[in-house]
Amino acid sequence: MNVTIVDYQSGNISSVINSFNEVAKGKVNLEVTSDIKKIEASDKIVLPGQGSFKSCVDSLNSISGLVETLKEFVIINNKPLLGICVGLQMFADVGYEEAETKGLGWIPGKVSKIDNQNGKFKLPHIGWNEIEIQKESKIFKDIINKSHMYFVHSYEFIPEDKSVISATTDYSSKIVCSVERENLFGTQFHPEKSDKNGLKIIENFIKL
């Protein structure tokens, strides 16, 4: 099995690579690349994202054919893709970080700044927080509800279709922290920084 982590210069993704290497351990062929042909030949894709929504979208668009290849992988070929942090946010139609920016449009919705209730809640939302699993999810197999995951973000994904929400976390409001729709998976938290539970989520994705 070929699992590809898409490296499109979206910030430091070394912890993502290290965690996937730890879980994969020779079980799968793990590639880190932005090469279109290798991405097309993959069985599963991981789309990380660090930085702003706009900077990540701009980086994706700067690599010729990458957005189209990812769309074909997900929408046409129905292969599994896991978006992490801004990687998840880019599923949306539009994001408002830095400037209004068009997203990938895979799951209708928007990415808006977390309402910090006039400074009552610090932004960015950094650290461990409890997640509440909202529906049966393939990547949450054997994960206990109310487990803690690690977050770093100031913006939240608000999908139009609430049925895609697989988990939320409570930070000023119920924030979407995981989505699942058929072959498309996304986490707002960082599984690669979420200790054993995060590694289990990575293992579940690899085993799909």
mmCIF file of C-alpha atoms in Angstrom:
data_model
loop_
_atom_site.group_PDB
_atom_site.id
_atom_site.type_symbol
_atom_site.label_atom_id
_atom_site.label_comp_id
_atom_site.label_asym_id
_atom_site.label_seq_id
_atom_site.Cartn_x
_atom_site.Cartn_y
_atom_site.Cartn_z
ATOM 1 C CA MET A 1 0.000 0.000 0.000
ATOM 2 C CA ASN A 2 1.233 3.480 -0.894
ATOM 3 C CA VAL A 3 0.469 6.302 1.557
ATOM 4 C CA THR A 4 1.546 9.778 0.521
ATOM 5 C CA ILE A 5 1.993 12.830 2.731
ATOM 6 C CA VAL A 6 1.626 15.824 0.443
ATOM 7 C CA ASP A 7 4.530 18.224 0.973
ATOM 8 C CA TYR A 8 3.521 21.538 -0.576
ATOM 9 C CA GLN A 9 5.749 23.754 1.634
ATOM 10 C CA SER A 10 2.979 24.481 4.163
ATOM 11 C CA GLY A 11 5.284 24.772 7.157
ATOM 12 C CA ASN A 12 7.092 22.242 9.302
ATOM 13 C CA ILE A 13 5.496 18.825 8.831
ATOM 14 C CA SER A 14 8.319 16.780 10.391
ATOM 15 C CA SER A 15 6.127 15.647 13.327
ATOM 16 C CA VAL A 16 3.484 14.393 10.867
ATOM 17 C CA ILE A 17 6.144 12.473 8.939
ATOM 18 C CA ASN A 18 7.687 11.027 12.127
ATOM 19 C CA SER A 19 4.332 9.848 13.507
ATOM 20 C CA PHE A 20 3.305 8.184 10.266
ATOM 21 C CA ASN A 21 6.725 6.535 10.021
ATOM 22 C CA GLU A 22 6.337 5.210 13.575
ATOM 23 C CA VAL A 23 2.921 3.709 12.818
ATOM 24 C CA ALA A 24 3.793 2.472 9.310
ATOM 25 C CA LYS A 25 7.037 0.684 10.301
ATOM 26 C CA GLY A 26 7.395 -1.162 7.027
ATOM 27 C CA LYS A 27 3.722 -2.103 6.821
ATOM 28 C CA VAL A 28 3.105 0.445 4.074
ATOM 29 C CA ASN A 29 5.185 2.422 1.609
ATOM 30 C CA LEU A 30 5.224 5.976 2.968
ATOM 31 C CA GLU A 31 6.154 8.786 0.588
ATOM 32 C CA VAL A 32 6.532 12.518 1.272
ATOM 33 C CA THR A 33 6.188 14.399 -1.987
ATOM 34 C CA SER A 34 4.372 16.914 -4.174
ATOM 35 C CA ASP A 35 5.047 14.843 -7.293
ATOM 36 C CA ILE A 36 1.767 14.572 -9.205
ATOM 37 C CA LYS A 37 2.428 11.090 -10.620
ATOM 38 C CA LYS A 38 3.294 9.661 -7.191
ATOM 39 C CA ILE A 39 0.186 11.236 -5.676
ATOM 40 C CA GLU A 40 -1.973 9.762 -8.454
ATOM 41 C CA ALA A 41 -0.489 6.305 -7.752
ATOM 42 C CA SER A 42 -1.184 6.529 -4.007
ATOM 43 C CA ASP A 43 -3.764 4.461 -2.156
ATOM 44 C CA LYS A 44 -4.203 7.065 0.583
ATOM 45 C CA ILE A 45 -3.233 10.700 0.998
ATOM 46 C CA VAL A 46 -2.452 12.857 4.014
ATOM 47 C CA LEU A 47 -2.915 16.599 3.539
ATOM 48 C CA PRO A 48 -1.227 18.483 6.408
ATOM 49 C CA GLY A 49 -1.465 22.230 6.876
ATOM 50 C CA GLN A 50 0.341 24.740 9.045
ATOM 51 C CA GLY A 51 0.071 28.502 8.847
ATOM 52 C CA SER A 52 -2.867 30.510 7.581
ATOM 53 C CA PHE A 53 -5.714 29.280 5.378
ATOM 54 C CA LYS A 54 -4.630 31.690 2.633
ATOM 55 C CA SER A 55 -0.943 30.716 2.742
ATOM 56 C CA CYS A 56 -1.797 27.000 2.529
ATOM 57 C CA VAL A 57 -4.240 27.476 -0.354
ATOM 58 C CA ASP A 58 -1.690 29.662 -2.174
ATOM 59 C CA SER A 59 1.004 26.999 -1.673
ATOM 60 C CA LEU A 60 -1.275 24.278 -3.058
ATOM 61 C CA ASN A 61 -2.148 26.408 -6.065
ATOM 62 C CA SER A 62 1.518 27.214 -6.720
ATOM 63 C CA ILE A 63 2.205 23.596 -7.715
ATOM 64 C CA SER A 64 0.869 23.036 -11.206
ATOM 65 C CA GLY A 65 -1.887 20.411 -11.364
ATOM 66 C CA LEU A 66 -1.836 19.573 -7.656
ATOM 67 C CA VAL A 67 -5.327 20.840 -6.767
ATOM 68 C CA GLU A 68 -6.839 19.061 -9.781
ATOM 69 C CA THR A 69 -4.997 15.842 -8.912
ATOM 70 C CA LEU A 70 -6.233 15.934 -5.303
ATOM 71 C CA LYS A 71 -9.798 16.586 -6.459
ATOM 72 C CA GLU A 72 -9.674 13.627 -8.843
ATOM 73 C CA PHE A 73 -8.220 11.439 -6.070
ATOM 74 C CA VAL A 74 -10.990 12.332 -3.613
ATOM 75 C CA ILE A 75 -14.076 13.122 -5.698
ATOM 76 C CA ILE A 76 -13.658 10.943 -8.799
ATOM 77 C CA ASN A 77 -11.653 7.963 -7.516
ATOM 78 C CA ASN A 78 -13.094 8.016 -3.970
ATOM 79 C CA LYS A 79 -9.777 7.193 -2.322
ATOM 80 C CA PRO A 80 -9.173 8.024 1.360
ATOM 81 C CA LEU A 81 -7.692 11.402 2.260
ATOM 82 C CA LEU A 82 -6.933 12.732 5.742
ATOM 83 C CA GLY A 83 -6.678 16.497 6.216
ATOM 84 C CA ILE A 84 -4.918 17.739 9.345
ATOM 85 C CA CYS A 85 -5.486 21.205 10.861
ATOM 86 C CA VAL A 86 -5.520 23.657 7.913
ATOM 87 C CA GLY A 87 -5.529 20.542 5.718
ATOM 88 C CA LEU A 88 -9.055 19.959 7.033
ATOM 89 C CA GLN A 89 -10.050 23.632 6.817
ATOM 90 C CA MET A 90 -9.221 23.730 3.110
ATOM 91 C CA PHE A 91 -12.068 21.244 2.463
ATOM 92 C CA ALA A 92 -14.361 24.293 2.832
ATOM 93 C CA ASP A 93 -15.682 26.593 0.114
ATOM 94 C CA VAL A 94 -14.112 29.698 1.610
ATOM 95 C CA GLY A 95 -11.869 30.889 4.424
ATOM 96 C CA TYR A 96 -11.512 34.338 5.975
ATOM 97 C CA GLU A 97 -8.011 34.238 7.473
ATOM 98 C CA GLU A 98 -5.846 37.130 6.171
ATOM 99 C CA ALA A 99 -8.225 37.631 3.250
ATOM 100 C CA GLU A 100 -11.313 35.975 1.796
ATOM 101 C CA THR A 101 -9.865 32.939 0.037
ATOM 102 C CA LYS A 102 -11.501 30.218 -2.009
ATOM 103 C CA GLY A 103 -11.028 26.732 -0.559
ATOM 104 C CA LEU A 104 -11.119 23.331 -2.258
ATOM 105 C CA GLY A 105 -14.920 23.153 -2.028
ATOM 106 C CA TRP A 106 -15.069 19.461 -1.145
ATOM 107 C CA ILE A 107 -17.391 19.950 1.855
ATOM 108 C CA PRO A 108 -19.675 23.021 1.660
ATOM 109 C CA GLY A 109 -18.948 25.447 4.475
ATOM 110 C CA LYS A 110 -16.686 28.242 5.660
ATOM 111 C CA VAL A 111 -13.677 28.801 7.905
ATOM 112 C CA SER A 112 -14.139 31.697 10.332
ATOM 113 C CA LYS A 113 -12.282 33.068 13.329
ATOM 114 C CA ILE A 114 -13.264 31.484 16.633
ATOM 115 C CA ASP A 115 -15.522 33.769 18.652
ATOM 116 C CA ASN A 116 -13.353 34.396 21.715
ATOM 117 C CA GLN A 117 -16.195 36.247 23.475
ATOM 118 C CA ASN A 118 -14.365 39.586 23.681
ATOM 119 C CA GLY A 119 -11.126 38.111 24.940
ATOM 120 C CA LYS A 120 -12.615 35.631 27.399
ATOM 121 C CA PHE A 121 -10.949 32.810 25.469
ATOM 122 C CA LYS A 122 -7.340 33.118 24.339
ATOM 123 C CA LEU A 123 -6.518 32.776 20.672
ATOM 124 C CA PRO A 124 -4.941 30.776 19.276
ATOM 125 C CA HIS A 125 -6.574 27.843 21.033
ATOM 126 C CA ILE A 126 -3.430 25.974 22.059
ATOM 127 C CA GLY A 127 -3.033 22.775 24.027
ATOM 128 C CA TRP A 128 -4.950 19.698 25.086
ATOM 129 C CA ASN A 129 -8.722 19.667 24.948
ATOM 130 C CA GLU A 130 -11.419 17.038 25.277
ATOM 131 C CA ILE A 131 -13.201 15.862 22.156
ATOM 132 C CA GLU A 132 -16.779 14.675 22.022
ATOM 133 C CA ILE A 133 -17.385 12.033 19.369
ATOM 134 C CA GLN A 134 -20.632 12.795 17.521
ATOM 135 C CA LYS A 135 -20.998 9.733 15.309
ATOM 136 C CA GLU A 136 -19.419 6.384 14.626
ATOM 137 C CA SER A 137 -16.195 7.070 12.799
ATOM 138 C CA LYS A 138 -13.678 4.788 11.136
ATOM 139 C CA ILE A 139 -10.726 6.819 12.367
ATOM 140 C CA PHE A 140 -12.051 6.878 15.966
ATOM 141 C CA LYS A 141 -12.146 3.074 16.209
ATOM 142 C CA ASP A 142 -11.063 2.118 19.757
ATOM 143 C CA ILE A 143 -10.766 5.790 20.785
ATOM 144 C CA ILE A 144 -12.611 6.465 24.030
ATOM 145 C CA ASN A 145 -15.075 9.374 23.936
ATOM 146 C CA LYS A 146 -13.898 12.470 25.848
ATOM 147 C CA SER A 147 -10.275 11.678 25.038
ATOM 148 C CA HIS A 148 -7.916 14.650 24.906
ATOM 149 C CA MET A 149 -6.255 15.814 21.682
ATOM 150 C CA TYR A 150 -3.749 18.579 20.964
ATOM 151 C CA PHE A 151 -4.892 21.785 19.256
ATOM 152 C CA VAL A 152 -3.251 24.878 17.742
ATOM 153 C CA HIS A 153 -5.704 27.114 15.841
ATOM 154 C CA SER A 154 -7.582 30.409 15.803
ATOM 155 C CA TYR A 155 -10.061 29.541 13.034
ATOM 156 C CA GLU A 156 -12.784 26.912 12.855
ATOM 157 C CA PHE A 157 -14.458 25.001 10.036
ATOM 158 C CA ILE A 158 -18.245 25.466 9.978
ATOM 159 C CA PRO A 159 -19.782 22.923 7.568
ATOM 160 C CA GLU A 160 -23.260 23.498 6.140
ATOM 161 C CA ASP A 161 -24.157 19.815 6.509
ATOM 162 C CA LYS A 162 -23.865 18.960 10.198
ATOM 163 C CA SER A 163 -24.001 15.229 9.443
ATOM 164 C CA VAL A 164 -20.315 15.327 8.374
ATOM 165 C CA ILE A 165 -19.237 16.294 11.913
ATOM 166 C CA SER A 166 -17.612 13.333 13.653
ATOM 167 C CA ALA A 167 -16.323 15.165 16.751
ATOM 168 C CA THR A 168 -16.479 18.539 18.477
ATOM 169 C CA THR A 169 -14.503 20.262 21.209
ATOM 170 C CA ASP A 170 -15.718 22.895 23.634
ATOM 171 C CA TYR A 171 -13.794 26.161 23.401
ATOM 172 C CA SER A 172 -16.039 29.224 23.639
ATOM 173 C CA SER A 173 -18.578 27.145 21.691
ATOM 174 C CA LYS A 174 -18.897 23.687 20.173
ATOM 175 C CA ILE A 175 -16.089 23.744 17.628
ATOM 176 C CA VAL A 176 -15.924 21.156 14.859
ATOM 177 C CA CYS A 177 -12.713 19.229 15.416
ATOM 178 C CA SER A 178 -13.261 16.267 13.102
ATOM 179 C CA VAL A 179 -15.256 15.503 9.978
ATOM 180 C CA GLU A 180 -15.944 12.331 8.048
ATOM 181 C CA ARG A 181 -17.791 11.886 4.795
ATOM 182 C CA GLU A 182 -17.316 8.616 2.943
ATOM 183 C CA ASN A 183 -13.605 8.593 1.949
ATOM 184 C CA LEU A 184 -12.869 12.092 3.258
ATOM 185 C CA PHE A 185 -11.528 12.551 6.793
ATOM 186 C CA GLY A 186 -10.273 15.612 8.616
ATOM 187 C CA THR A 187 -9.087 16.589 12.092
ATOM 188 C CA GLN A 188 -8.689 20.122 13.411
ATOM 189 C CA PHE A 189 -6.498 18.756 16.196
ATOM 190 C CA HIS A 190 -3.050 17.346 15.501
ATOM 191 C CA PRO A 191 -3.049 13.535 15.796
ATOM 192 C CA GLU A 192 0.739 13.589 15.340
ATOM 193 C CA LYS A 193 0.995 15.606 18.588
ATOM 194 C CA SER A 194 -1.756 13.776 20.479
ATOM 195 C CA ASP A 195 0.264 10.953 22.052
ATOM 196 C CA LYS A 196 -1.107 7.371 21.930
ATOM 197 C CA ASN A 197 -4.624 8.379 20.899
ATOM 198 C CA GLY A 198 -3.236 10.357 17.978
ATOM 199 C CA LEU A 199 -1.094 7.428 16.870
ATOM 200 C CA LYS A 200 -4.177 5.196 17.057
ATOM 201 C CA ILE A 201 -6.059 7.593 14.749
ATOM 202 C CA ILE A 202 -3.148 7.472 12.305
ATOM 203 C CA GLU A 203 -3.143 3.665 12.519
ATOM 204 C CA ASN A 204 -6.902 3.571 11.884
ATOM 205 C CA PHE A 205 -6.475 5.727 8.783
ATOM 206 C CA ILE A 206 -3.637 3.578 7.441
ATOM 207 C CA LYS A 207 -5.730 0.440 8.030
ATOM 208 C CA LEU A 208 -8.810 1.721 6.136
#
